């Protein structure tokens, strides 16, 4: 649909914004969305290779990230706002996570910006302690808030703790990690 739809907590449609295109406020295959503490909406505008930011009513505010630190198109897949307000972005053409600061500039890439460190990163989320979880080709990788690798878990398969194609993930109030596979 090339749009973002907003619903109330009980599932009532509230509004939608966006349309197909490349102009400011238009979207091309949006794949990820998240909201910051000020209710600004960050959209991973994959088809237009950028992040777009909207206010809570869906009014376009700004865009950024059309190129990464290596000069490649961003091609964002998922986005997540950290507790410090920075934005984490997974992309389809890089093998690391990019972190953008409040002024929309790249402030970190991890694990240490090394190519092929994260095989096909997709989903990204943080827990209550600001630990970062990333779904990758065959499992999950966890990082400390500074981007230091902690552990990897999961393997290829369909049994317990195995993944076929992990994607979206989130951490529940009790600290449990939920993974869509």
PDB file of C-alpha atoms in Angstrom:
ATOM      1  CA  UNK A   1       0.000   0.000   0.000  1.00  0.00           C
ATOM      2  CA  UNK A   2       2.957   2.475   0.208  1.00  0.00           C
ATOM      3  CA  UNK A   3       1.488   3.989   3.359  1.00  0.00           C
ATOM      4  CA  UNK A   4       1.479   3.872   7.135  1.00  0.00           C
ATOM      5  CA  UNK A   5      -1.788   3.090   8.879  1.00  0.00           C
ATOM      6  CA  UNK A   6      -2.452   4.061  12.493  1.00  0.00           C
ATOM      7  CA  UNK A   7      -4.886   2.199  14.749  1.00  0.00           C
ATOM      8  CA  UNK A   8      -6.086   2.714  18.311  1.00  0.00           C
ATOM      9  CA  UNK A   9      -5.147   0.180  20.987  1.00  0.00           C
ATOM     10  CA  UNK A  10      -8.461  -1.597  20.417  1.00  0.00           C
ATOM     11  CA  UNK A  11      -7.952  -1.886  16.643  1.00  0.00           C
ATOM     12  CA  UNK A  12     -10.020   1.078  15.455  1.00  0.00           C
ATOM     13  CA  UNK A  13      -8.595   2.711  12.318  1.00  0.00           C
ATOM     14  CA  UNK A  14      -7.469   6.272  13.082  1.00  0.00           C
ATOM     15  CA  UNK A  15      -5.707   7.518   9.967  1.00  0.00           C
ATOM     16  CA  UNK A  16      -3.223   6.704   7.212  1.00  0.00           C
ATOM     17  CA  UNK A  17      -0.574   8.704   5.430  1.00  0.00           C
ATOM     18  CA  UNK A  18       1.769   8.269   2.496  1.00  0.00           C
ATOM     19  CA  UNK A  19       1.331   7.423  -1.154  1.00  0.00           C
ATOM     20  CA  UNK A  20       3.494   5.823  -3.824  1.00  0.00           C
ATOM     21  CA  UNK A  21       6.308   8.074  -4.983  1.00  0.00           C
ATOM     22  CA  UNK A  22       9.735   9.506  -4.231  1.00  0.00           C
ATOM     23  CA  UNK A  23       8.846  13.067  -3.145  1.00  0.00           C
ATOM     24  CA  UNK A  24       9.023  14.092   0.507  1.00  0.00           C
ATOM     25  CA  UNK A  25       6.217  12.324   2.360  1.00  0.00           C
ATOM     26  CA  UNK A  26       5.722   9.726  -0.359  1.00  0.00           C
ATOM     27  CA  UNK A  27       6.806   6.132   0.200  1.00  0.00           C
ATOM     28  CA  UNK A  28       8.229   3.333  -1.906  1.00  0.00           C
ATOM     29  CA  UNK A  29       7.761  -0.052  -0.218  1.00  0.00           C
ATOM     30  CA  UNK A  30       7.963   0.965   3.462  1.00  0.00           C
ATOM     31  CA  UNK A  31       9.186  -2.031   5.482  1.00  0.00           C
ATOM     32  CA  UNK A  32       9.659  -0.806   9.042  1.00  0.00           C
ATOM     33  CA  UNK A  33       8.136   1.751  11.370  1.00  0.00           C
ATOM     34  CA  UNK A  34       8.721   2.917  14.930  1.00  0.00           C
ATOM     35  CA  UNK A  35       7.817   5.862  17.155  1.00  0.00           C
ATOM     36  CA  UNK A  36      10.043   7.946  19.453  1.00  0.00           C
ATOM     37  CA  UNK A  37       9.178   9.412  22.859  1.00  0.00           C
ATOM     38  CA  UNK A  38       7.789  12.558  21.174  1.00  0.00           C
ATOM     39  CA  UNK A  39       5.465  10.439  18.982  1.00  0.00           C
ATOM     40  CA  UNK A  40       7.480  11.186  15.840  1.00  0.00           C
ATOM     41  CA  UNK A  41       7.100   8.325  13.365  1.00  0.00           C
ATOM     42  CA  UNK A  42      10.211   6.891  11.654  1.00  0.00           C
ATOM     43  CA  UNK A  43       9.592   4.938   8.454  1.00  0.00           C
ATOM     44  CA  UNK A  44      12.106   2.661   6.728  1.00  0.00           C
ATOM     45  CA  UNK A  45      11.341   3.798   3.170  1.00  0.00           C
ATOM     46  CA  UNK A  46      13.117   0.865   1.529  1.00  0.00           C
ATOM     47  CA  UNK A  47      12.230   1.580  -2.088  1.00  0.00           C
ATOM     48  CA  UNK A  48      13.437   5.186  -1.851  1.00  0.00           C
ATOM     49  CA  UNK A  49      16.560   4.199   0.145  1.00  0.00           C
ATOM     50  CA  UNK A  50      15.960   6.594   3.049  1.00  0.00           C
ATOM     51  CA  UNK A  51      14.411   7.135   6.442  1.00  0.00           C
ATOM     52  CA  UNK A  52      11.452   9.512   6.583  1.00  0.00           C
ATOM     53  CA  UNK A  53      10.201  11.166   9.756  1.00  0.00           C
ATOM     54  CA  UNK A  54       6.600  12.278  10.290  1.00  0.00           C
ATOM     55  CA  UNK A  55       4.788  13.849  13.236  1.00  0.00           C
ATOM     56  CA  UNK A  56       2.068  11.910  15.052  1.00  0.00           C
ATOM     57  CA  UNK A  57      -0.553  13.165  12.583  1.00  0.00           C
ATOM     58  CA  UNK A  58       1.453  11.938   9.573  1.00  0.00           C
ATOM     59  CA  UNK A  59       2.817  15.298   8.440  1.00  0.00           C
ATOM     60  CA  UNK A  60       6.235  14.976   6.793  1.00  0.00           C
ATOM     61  CA  UNK A  61       9.055  16.472   8.898  1.00  0.00           C
ATOM     62  CA  UNK A  62      12.324  15.382   7.276  1.00  0.00           C
ATOM     63  CA  UNK A  63      14.254  12.614   5.548  1.00  0.00           C
ATOM     64  CA  UNK A  64      17.805  11.350   5.916  1.00  0.00           C
ATOM     65  CA  UNK A  65      20.166   8.487   5.338  1.00  0.00           C
ATOM     66  CA  UNK A  66      20.095   8.184   1.576  1.00  0.00           C
ATOM     67  CA  UNK A  67      23.704   6.963   1.702  1.00  0.00           C
ATOM     68  CA  UNK A  68      25.557   5.033   4.394  1.00  0.00           C
ATOM     69  CA  UNK A  69      29.065   5.709   5.660  1.00  0.00           C
ATOM     70  CA  UNK A  70      30.511   3.741   2.729  1.00  0.00           C
ATOM     71  CA  UNK A  71      28.523   5.767   0.194  1.00  0.00           C
ATOM     72  CA  UNK A  72      26.105   2.909  -0.561  1.00  0.00           C
ATOM     73  CA  UNK A  73      22.329   3.380  -0.710  1.00  0.00           C
ATOM     74  CA  UNK A  74      20.775   2.864   2.723  1.00  0.00           C
ATOM     75  CA  UNK A  75      17.937   0.470   1.655  1.00  0.00           C
ATOM     76  CA  UNK A  76      16.461   0.291   5.186  1.00  0.00           C
ATOM     77  CA  UNK A  77      14.466  -2.736   6.316  1.00  0.00           C
ATOM     78  CA  UNK A  78      13.647  -2.182  10.009  1.00  0.00           C
ATOM     79  CA  UNK A  79      14.025   0.713  12.442  1.00  0.00           C
ATOM     80  CA  UNK A  80      14.035   0.952  16.233  1.00  0.00           C
ATOM     81  CA  UNK A  81      14.390   3.954  18.539  1.00  0.00           C
ATOM     82  CA  UNK A  82      16.766   3.349  21.448  1.00  0.00           C
ATOM     83  CA  UNK A  83      16.200   4.636  24.973  1.00  0.00           C
ATOM     84  CA  UNK A  84      18.672   7.473  24.290  1.00  0.00           C
ATOM     85  CA  UNK A  85      16.599   8.586  21.285  1.00  0.00           C
ATOM     86  CA  UNK A  86      19.034   7.318  18.643  1.00  0.00           C
ATOM     87  CA  UNK A  87      17.663   5.332  15.721  1.00  0.00           C
ATOM     88  CA  UNK A  88      18.897   1.832  14.850  1.00  0.00           C
ATOM     89  CA  UNK A  89      18.536   0.765  11.210  1.00  0.00           C
ATOM     90  CA  UNK A  90      18.976  -2.620   9.531  1.00  0.00           C
ATOM     91  CA  UNK A  91      19.568  -2.527   5.795  1.00  0.00           C
ATOM     92  CA  UNK A  92      19.396  -4.999   2.941  1.00  0.00           C
ATOM     93  CA  UNK A  93      22.799  -4.195   1.446  1.00  0.00           C
ATOM     94  CA  UNK A  94      25.020  -3.962   4.534  1.00  0.00           C
ATOM     95  CA  UNK A  95      25.996  -6.505   7.119  1.00  0.00           C
ATOM     96  CA  UNK A  96      25.917  -4.271  10.147  1.00  0.00           C
ATOM     97  CA  UNK A  97      23.586  -2.014  12.098  1.00  0.00           C
ATOM     98  CA  UNK A  98      23.676   1.728  11.581  1.00  0.00           C
ATOM     99  CA  UNK A  99      22.854   4.096  14.434  1.00  0.00           C
ATOM    100  CA  UNK A 100      21.751   7.658  13.749  1.00  0.00           C
ATOM    101  CA  UNK A 101      21.788  10.417  16.377  1.00  0.00           C
ATOM    102  CA  UNK A 102      19.197  13.060  17.173  1.00  0.00           C
ATOM    103  CA  UNK A 103      20.553  15.258  14.354  1.00  0.00           C
ATOM    104  CA  UNK A 104      20.097  12.367  11.854  1.00  0.00           C
ATOM    105  CA  UNK A 105      23.838  11.841  11.395  1.00  0.00           C
ATOM    106  CA  UNK A 106      25.495   8.445  11.538  1.00  0.00           C
ATOM    107  CA  UNK A 107      27.035   8.017  14.998  1.00  0.00           C
ATOM    108  CA  UNK A 108      27.837   4.310  15.044  1.00  0.00           C
ATOM    109  CA  UNK A 109      27.932   1.194  12.907  1.00  0.00           C
ATOM    110  CA  UNK A 110      28.415  -2.177  14.523  1.00  0.00           C
ATOM    111  CA  UNK A 111      29.720  -4.692  14.916  1.00  0.00           C
ATOM    112  CA  UNK A 112      32.539  -2.209  14.323  1.00  0.00           C
ATOM    113  CA  UNK A 113      31.337  -1.596  10.765  1.00  0.00           C
ATOM    114  CA  UNK A 114      32.985  -4.818   9.584  1.00  0.00           C
ATOM    115  CA  UNK A 115      31.453  -6.110   6.393  1.00  0.00           C
ATOM    116  CA  UNK A 116      29.836  -9.554   6.612  1.00  0.00           C
ATOM    117  CA  UNK A 117      29.570  -9.377  10.416  1.00  0.00           C
ATOM    118  CA  UNK A 118      25.777  -9.755  10.384  1.00  0.00           C
ATOM    119  CA  UNK A 119      24.503 -12.173   7.738  1.00  0.00           C
ATOM    120  CA  UNK A 120      21.355 -10.576   6.270  1.00  0.00           C
ATOM    121  CA  UNK A 121      20.232  -8.484   9.258  1.00  0.00           C
ATOM    122  CA  UNK A 122      16.509  -7.837   9.343  1.00  0.00           C
ATOM    123  CA  UNK A 123      14.694  -7.091  12.602  1.00  0.00           C
ATOM    124  CA  UNK A 124      16.091  -4.968  15.412  1.00  0.00           C
ATOM    125  CA  UNK A 125      14.843  -4.148  18.910  1.00  0.00           C
ATOM    126  CA  UNK A 126      16.096  -3.158  22.362  1.00  0.00           C
ATOM    127  CA  UNK A 127      15.231  -4.448  25.809  1.00  0.00           C
ATOM    128  CA  UNK A 128      14.746  -2.489  29.044  1.00  0.00           C
ATOM    129  CA  UNK A 129      18.512  -2.370  29.652  1.00  0.00           C
ATOM    130  CA  UNK A 130      19.111  -1.062  26.093  1.00  0.00           C
ATOM    131  CA  UNK A 131      20.647  -4.344  24.920  1.00  0.00           C
ATOM    132  CA  UNK A 132      20.230  -4.644  21.156  1.00  0.00           C
ATOM    133  CA  UNK A 133      18.838  -7.757  19.462  1.00  0.00           C
ATOM    134  CA  UNK A 134      19.137  -8.327  15.714  1.00  0.00           C
ATOM    135  CA  UNK A 135      17.556 -11.089  13.653  1.00  0.00           C
ATOM    136  CA  UNK A 136      19.991 -12.434  11.077  1.00  0.00           C
ATOM    137  CA  UNK A 137      19.918 -15.135   8.421  1.00  0.00           C
ATOM    138  CA  UNK A 138      19.999 -18.096  10.804  1.00  0.00           C
ATOM    139  CA  UNK A 139      19.368 -16.749  14.266  1.00  0.00           C
ATOM    140  CA  UNK A 140      19.601 -13.861  16.667  1.00  0.00           C
ATOM    141  CA  UNK A 141      22.590 -11.772  17.723  1.00  0.00           C
ATOM    142  CA  UNK A 142      22.728  -9.688  20.894  1.00  0.00           C
ATOM    143  CA  UNK A 143      24.849  -6.576  21.492  1.00  0.00           C
ATOM    144  CA  UNK A 144      25.430  -4.294  24.452  1.00  0.00           C
ATOM    145  CA  UNK A 145      24.249  -0.702  24.155  1.00  0.00           C
ATOM    146  CA  UNK A 146      27.717   0.328  22.901  1.00  0.00           C
ATOM    147  CA  UNK A 147      27.553  -2.191  20.041  1.00  0.00           C
ATOM    148  CA  UNK A 148      29.813  -4.823  21.643  1.00  0.00           C
ATOM    149  CA  UNK A 149      28.839  -8.355  20.655  1.00  0.00           C
ATOM    150  CA  UNK A 150      27.385 -10.450  23.508  1.00  0.00           C
ATOM    151  CA  UNK A 151      26.129 -13.702  21.967  1.00  0.00           C
ATOM    152  CA  UNK A 152      24.445 -15.411  19.061  1.00  0.00           C
ATOM    153  CA  UNK A 153      21.766 -18.041  19.400  1.00  0.00           C
ATOM    154  CA  UNK A 154      19.623 -20.175  17.167  1.00  0.00           C
ATOM    155  CA  UNK A 155      20.421 -22.260  14.127  1.00  0.00           C
ATOM    156  CA  UNK A 156      18.850 -23.186  10.791  1.00  0.00           C
ATOM    157  CA  UNK A 157      15.834 -25.483  11.069  1.00  0.00           C
ATOM    158  CA  UNK A 158      12.270 -25.820  12.264  1.00  0.00           C
ATOM    159  CA  UNK A 159      12.759 -27.211  15.757  1.00  0.00           C
ATOM    160  CA  UNK A 160      12.923 -25.377  19.088  1.00  0.00           C
ATOM    161  CA  UNK A 161      15.466 -22.516  19.017  1.00  0.00           C
ATOM    162  CA  UNK A 162      15.874 -22.993  15.259  1.00  0.00           C
ATOM    163  CA  UNK A 163      14.919 -20.477  12.587  1.00  0.00           C
ATOM    164  CA  UNK A 164      13.956 -20.633   8.945  1.00  0.00           C
ATOM    165  CA  UNK A 165      13.977 -16.898   8.225  1.00  0.00           C
ATOM    166  CA  UNK A 166      13.767 -14.779  11.392  1.00  0.00           C
ATOM    167  CA  UNK A 167      12.451 -11.270  10.820  1.00  0.00           C
ATOM    168  CA  UNK A 168      10.593  -8.984  13.181  1.00  0.00           C
ATOM    169  CA  UNK A 169      11.315  -9.197  16.872  1.00  0.00           C
ATOM    170  CA  UNK A 170      10.413  -7.408  20.087  1.00  0.00           C
ATOM    171  CA  UNK A 171      10.996  -7.674  23.817  1.00  0.00           C
ATOM    172  CA  UNK A 172       8.008  -8.039  26.131  1.00  0.00           C
ATOM    173  CA  UNK A 173       7.546  -6.300  29.472  1.00  0.00           C
ATOM    174  CA  UNK A 174       8.933  -9.352  31.291  1.00  0.00           C
ATOM    175  CA  UNK A 175      12.085  -9.418  29.176  1.00  0.00           C
ATOM    176  CA  UNK A 176      11.111 -12.302  26.882  1.00  0.00           C
ATOM    177  CA  UNK A 177      12.254 -11.978  23.273  1.00  0.00           C
ATOM    178  CA  UNK A 178       9.569 -12.626  20.624  1.00  0.00           C
ATOM    179  CA  UNK A 179      10.763 -13.567  17.133  1.00  0.00           C
ATOM    180  CA  UNK A 180       8.662 -13.829  13.971  1.00  0.00           C
ATOM    181  CA  UNK A 181       9.983 -16.678  11.857  1.00  0.00           C
TER     182      UNK A 181
END
